[in-house]
XYZ file of C-alpha atoms in Angstrom:
169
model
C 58.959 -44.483 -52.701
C 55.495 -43.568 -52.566
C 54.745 -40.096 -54.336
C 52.518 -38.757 -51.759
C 53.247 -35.591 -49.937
C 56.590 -34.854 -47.836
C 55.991 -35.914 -44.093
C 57.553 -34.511 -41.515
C 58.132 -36.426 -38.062
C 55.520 -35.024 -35.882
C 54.630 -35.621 -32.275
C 52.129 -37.946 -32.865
C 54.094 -40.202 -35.150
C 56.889 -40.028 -32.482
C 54.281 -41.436 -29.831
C 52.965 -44.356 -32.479
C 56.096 -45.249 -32.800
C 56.759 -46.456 -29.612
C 53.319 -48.828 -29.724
C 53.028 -49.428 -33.434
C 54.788 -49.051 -36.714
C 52.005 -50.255 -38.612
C 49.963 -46.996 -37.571
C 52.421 -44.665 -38.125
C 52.190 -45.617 -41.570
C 48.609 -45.524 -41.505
C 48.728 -41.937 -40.409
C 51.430 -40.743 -42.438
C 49.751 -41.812 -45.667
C 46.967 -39.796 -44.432
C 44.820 -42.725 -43.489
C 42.524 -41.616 -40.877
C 41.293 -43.880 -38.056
C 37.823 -44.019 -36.880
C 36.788 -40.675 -35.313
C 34.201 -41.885 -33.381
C 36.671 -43.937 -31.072
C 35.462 -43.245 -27.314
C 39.424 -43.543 -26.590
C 40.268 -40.384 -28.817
C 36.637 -38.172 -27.899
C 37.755 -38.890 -23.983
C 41.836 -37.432 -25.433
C 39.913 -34.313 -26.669
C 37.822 -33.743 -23.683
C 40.618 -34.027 -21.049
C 42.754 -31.453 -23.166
C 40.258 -29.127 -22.958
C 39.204 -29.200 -19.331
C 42.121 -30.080 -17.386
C 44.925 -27.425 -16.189
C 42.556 -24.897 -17.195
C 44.440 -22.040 -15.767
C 47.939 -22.675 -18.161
C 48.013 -22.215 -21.884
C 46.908 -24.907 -23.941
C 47.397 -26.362 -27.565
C 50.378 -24.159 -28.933
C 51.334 -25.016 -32.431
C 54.634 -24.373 -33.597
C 55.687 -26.189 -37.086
C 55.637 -29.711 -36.521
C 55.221 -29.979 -32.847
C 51.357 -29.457 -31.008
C 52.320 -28.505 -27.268
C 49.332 -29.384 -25.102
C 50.747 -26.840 -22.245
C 52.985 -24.210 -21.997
C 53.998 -22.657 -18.685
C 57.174 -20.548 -16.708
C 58.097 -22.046 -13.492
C 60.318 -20.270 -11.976
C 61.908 -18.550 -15.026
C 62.140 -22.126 -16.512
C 60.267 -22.599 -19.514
C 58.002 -25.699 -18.934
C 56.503 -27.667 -21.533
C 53.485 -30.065 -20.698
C 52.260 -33.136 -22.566
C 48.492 -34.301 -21.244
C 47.896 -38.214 -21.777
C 44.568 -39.709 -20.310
C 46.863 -42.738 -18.699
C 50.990 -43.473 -17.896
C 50.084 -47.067 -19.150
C 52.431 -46.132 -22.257
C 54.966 -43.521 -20.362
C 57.417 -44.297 -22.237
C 55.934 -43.028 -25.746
C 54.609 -40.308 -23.706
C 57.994 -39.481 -22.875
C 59.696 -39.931 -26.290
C 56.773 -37.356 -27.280
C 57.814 -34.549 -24.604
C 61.460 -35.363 -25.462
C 61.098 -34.957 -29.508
C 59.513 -31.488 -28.377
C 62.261 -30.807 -26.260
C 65.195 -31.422 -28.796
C 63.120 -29.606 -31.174
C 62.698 -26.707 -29.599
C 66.481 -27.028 -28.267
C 67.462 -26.727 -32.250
C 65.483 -23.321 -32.514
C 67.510 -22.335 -29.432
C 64.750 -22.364 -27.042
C 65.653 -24.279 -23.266
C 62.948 -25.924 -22.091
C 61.754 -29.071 -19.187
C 59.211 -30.923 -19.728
C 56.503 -32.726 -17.615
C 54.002 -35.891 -18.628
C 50.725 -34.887 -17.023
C 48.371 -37.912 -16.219
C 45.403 -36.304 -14.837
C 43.153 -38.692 -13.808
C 45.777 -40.846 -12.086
C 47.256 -37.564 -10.507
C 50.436 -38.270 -11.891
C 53.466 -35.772 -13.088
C 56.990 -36.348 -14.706
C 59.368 -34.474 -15.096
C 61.516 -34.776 -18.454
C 64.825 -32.936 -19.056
C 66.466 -33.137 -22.444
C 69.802 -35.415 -21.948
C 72.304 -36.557 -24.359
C 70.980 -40.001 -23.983
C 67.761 -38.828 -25.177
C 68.656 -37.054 -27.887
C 70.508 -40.275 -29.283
C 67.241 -41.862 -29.204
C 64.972 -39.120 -30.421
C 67.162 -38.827 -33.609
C 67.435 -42.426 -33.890
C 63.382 -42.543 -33.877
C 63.158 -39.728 -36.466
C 65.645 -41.399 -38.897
C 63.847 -44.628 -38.396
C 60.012 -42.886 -38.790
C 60.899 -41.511 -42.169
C 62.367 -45.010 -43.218
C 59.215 -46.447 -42.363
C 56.950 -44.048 -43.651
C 58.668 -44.235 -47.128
C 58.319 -47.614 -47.553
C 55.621 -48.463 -50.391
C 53.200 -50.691 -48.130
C 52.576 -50.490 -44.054
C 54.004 -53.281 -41.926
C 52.349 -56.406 -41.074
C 50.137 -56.419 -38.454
C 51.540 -57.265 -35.094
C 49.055 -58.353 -31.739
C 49.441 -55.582 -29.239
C 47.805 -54.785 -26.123
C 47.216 -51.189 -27.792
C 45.068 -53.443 -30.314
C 42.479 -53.374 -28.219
C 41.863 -49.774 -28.057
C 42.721 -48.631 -31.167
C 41.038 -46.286 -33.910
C 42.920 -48.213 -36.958
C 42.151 -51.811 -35.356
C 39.471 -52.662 -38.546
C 42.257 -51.912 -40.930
C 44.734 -54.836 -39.213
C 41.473 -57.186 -37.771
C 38.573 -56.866 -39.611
C-alpha cells in the first residue's frame, strides 16, 4: 500500500470508474490532469449558468451535489453533465449520492440533467443499485490502493481526456 493520504470514494471517482480505472488512480493519488482542457472549462461554465433559478454546488462530506431542489415535497437531487454520451457513469454518480445520503437518513430522487441536448432522467435509489454502488466503492478503494495505476487501455473517452499525456505521450 501506498502511504499517501486516506481516500475516500467520491463522486467523481464513482463517475471515472465507469470510463477508466487508470484515471481514478490518477486522481486519487492526487495527480491532476491538465486544467486547461476545453472539455473541463466548458463542465465549469455549464454548472454555473444553467438551472439558474435552483441551488447549485452543495457540498456535503464526500459528495458535490450540482442541484438541489423540492418537487413536490420530494427531495430532488440533480447531477449536470454537458452530454448523456456516458449515462451510465452519470447515473452511477447520482446513485452513489443517493445511497449516500439514504445512510444519513435523508430520502431523496435523483435526475441526470443534459442541458444542451434537453435531456432529463430520473433516478430512484433501488436495491439493484445499491448492489452495484457498493460493489463500485469496494472495488475503487481496491484500485486506488494498489502501488502503481493500471495499464493504459484505448477508450473512446481517450480522446477527450485531461490525463491523455500521462497514458499517450
Amino acid at each position: 500500500m501506498s502511504d499517501y493520504n486516506h481516500v475516500d470514494v467520491n463522486g467523481t471517482l464513482i463517475w471515472y470508474y465507469y470510463i477508466c480505472k487508470r484515471e481514478v488512480w490518477l486522481m486519487a493519488h492526487n495527480i491532476q490532469p491538465e486544467q486547461d482542457d476545453a472539455n473541463i472549462d466548458l463542465g465549469r461554465f455549464l454548472q454555473g449558468q444553467v438551472y439558474q433559478r435552483t441551488k447549485k454546488e452543495i457540498s456535503i462530506e464526500n459528495m458535490r451535489l450540482d442541484l438541489i431542489k423540492r418537487d413536490q415535497g420530494q427531495l430532488v437531487i440533480g447531477e449536470v453533465k454537458k452530454s448523456s454520451k456516458y449515462e451510465h457513469s452519470a447515473r452511477m454518480q447520482l446513485t452513489f449520492y443517493l445511497y449516500e445520503l439514504s445512510l444519513a437518513g435523508i430520502k431523496a430522487t435523483g435526475e441526470l440533467l443534459f442541458p444542451l441536448e434537453k435531456k432529463k432522467v430520473q433516478v430512484v435509489l433501488n436495491d439493484d443499485l445499491i448492489s452495484e454502488i457498493e460493489r463500485a466503492k469496494k472495488d475503487i478503494m481496491l484500485l486506488i490502493y494498489k502501488e502503481i495505476p493500471p495499464e493504459p487501455r484505448k477508450i473512446p473517452f481517450c480522446r477527450n481526456c485531461a490525463y491523455r499525456e500521462l497514458c499517450w505521450a
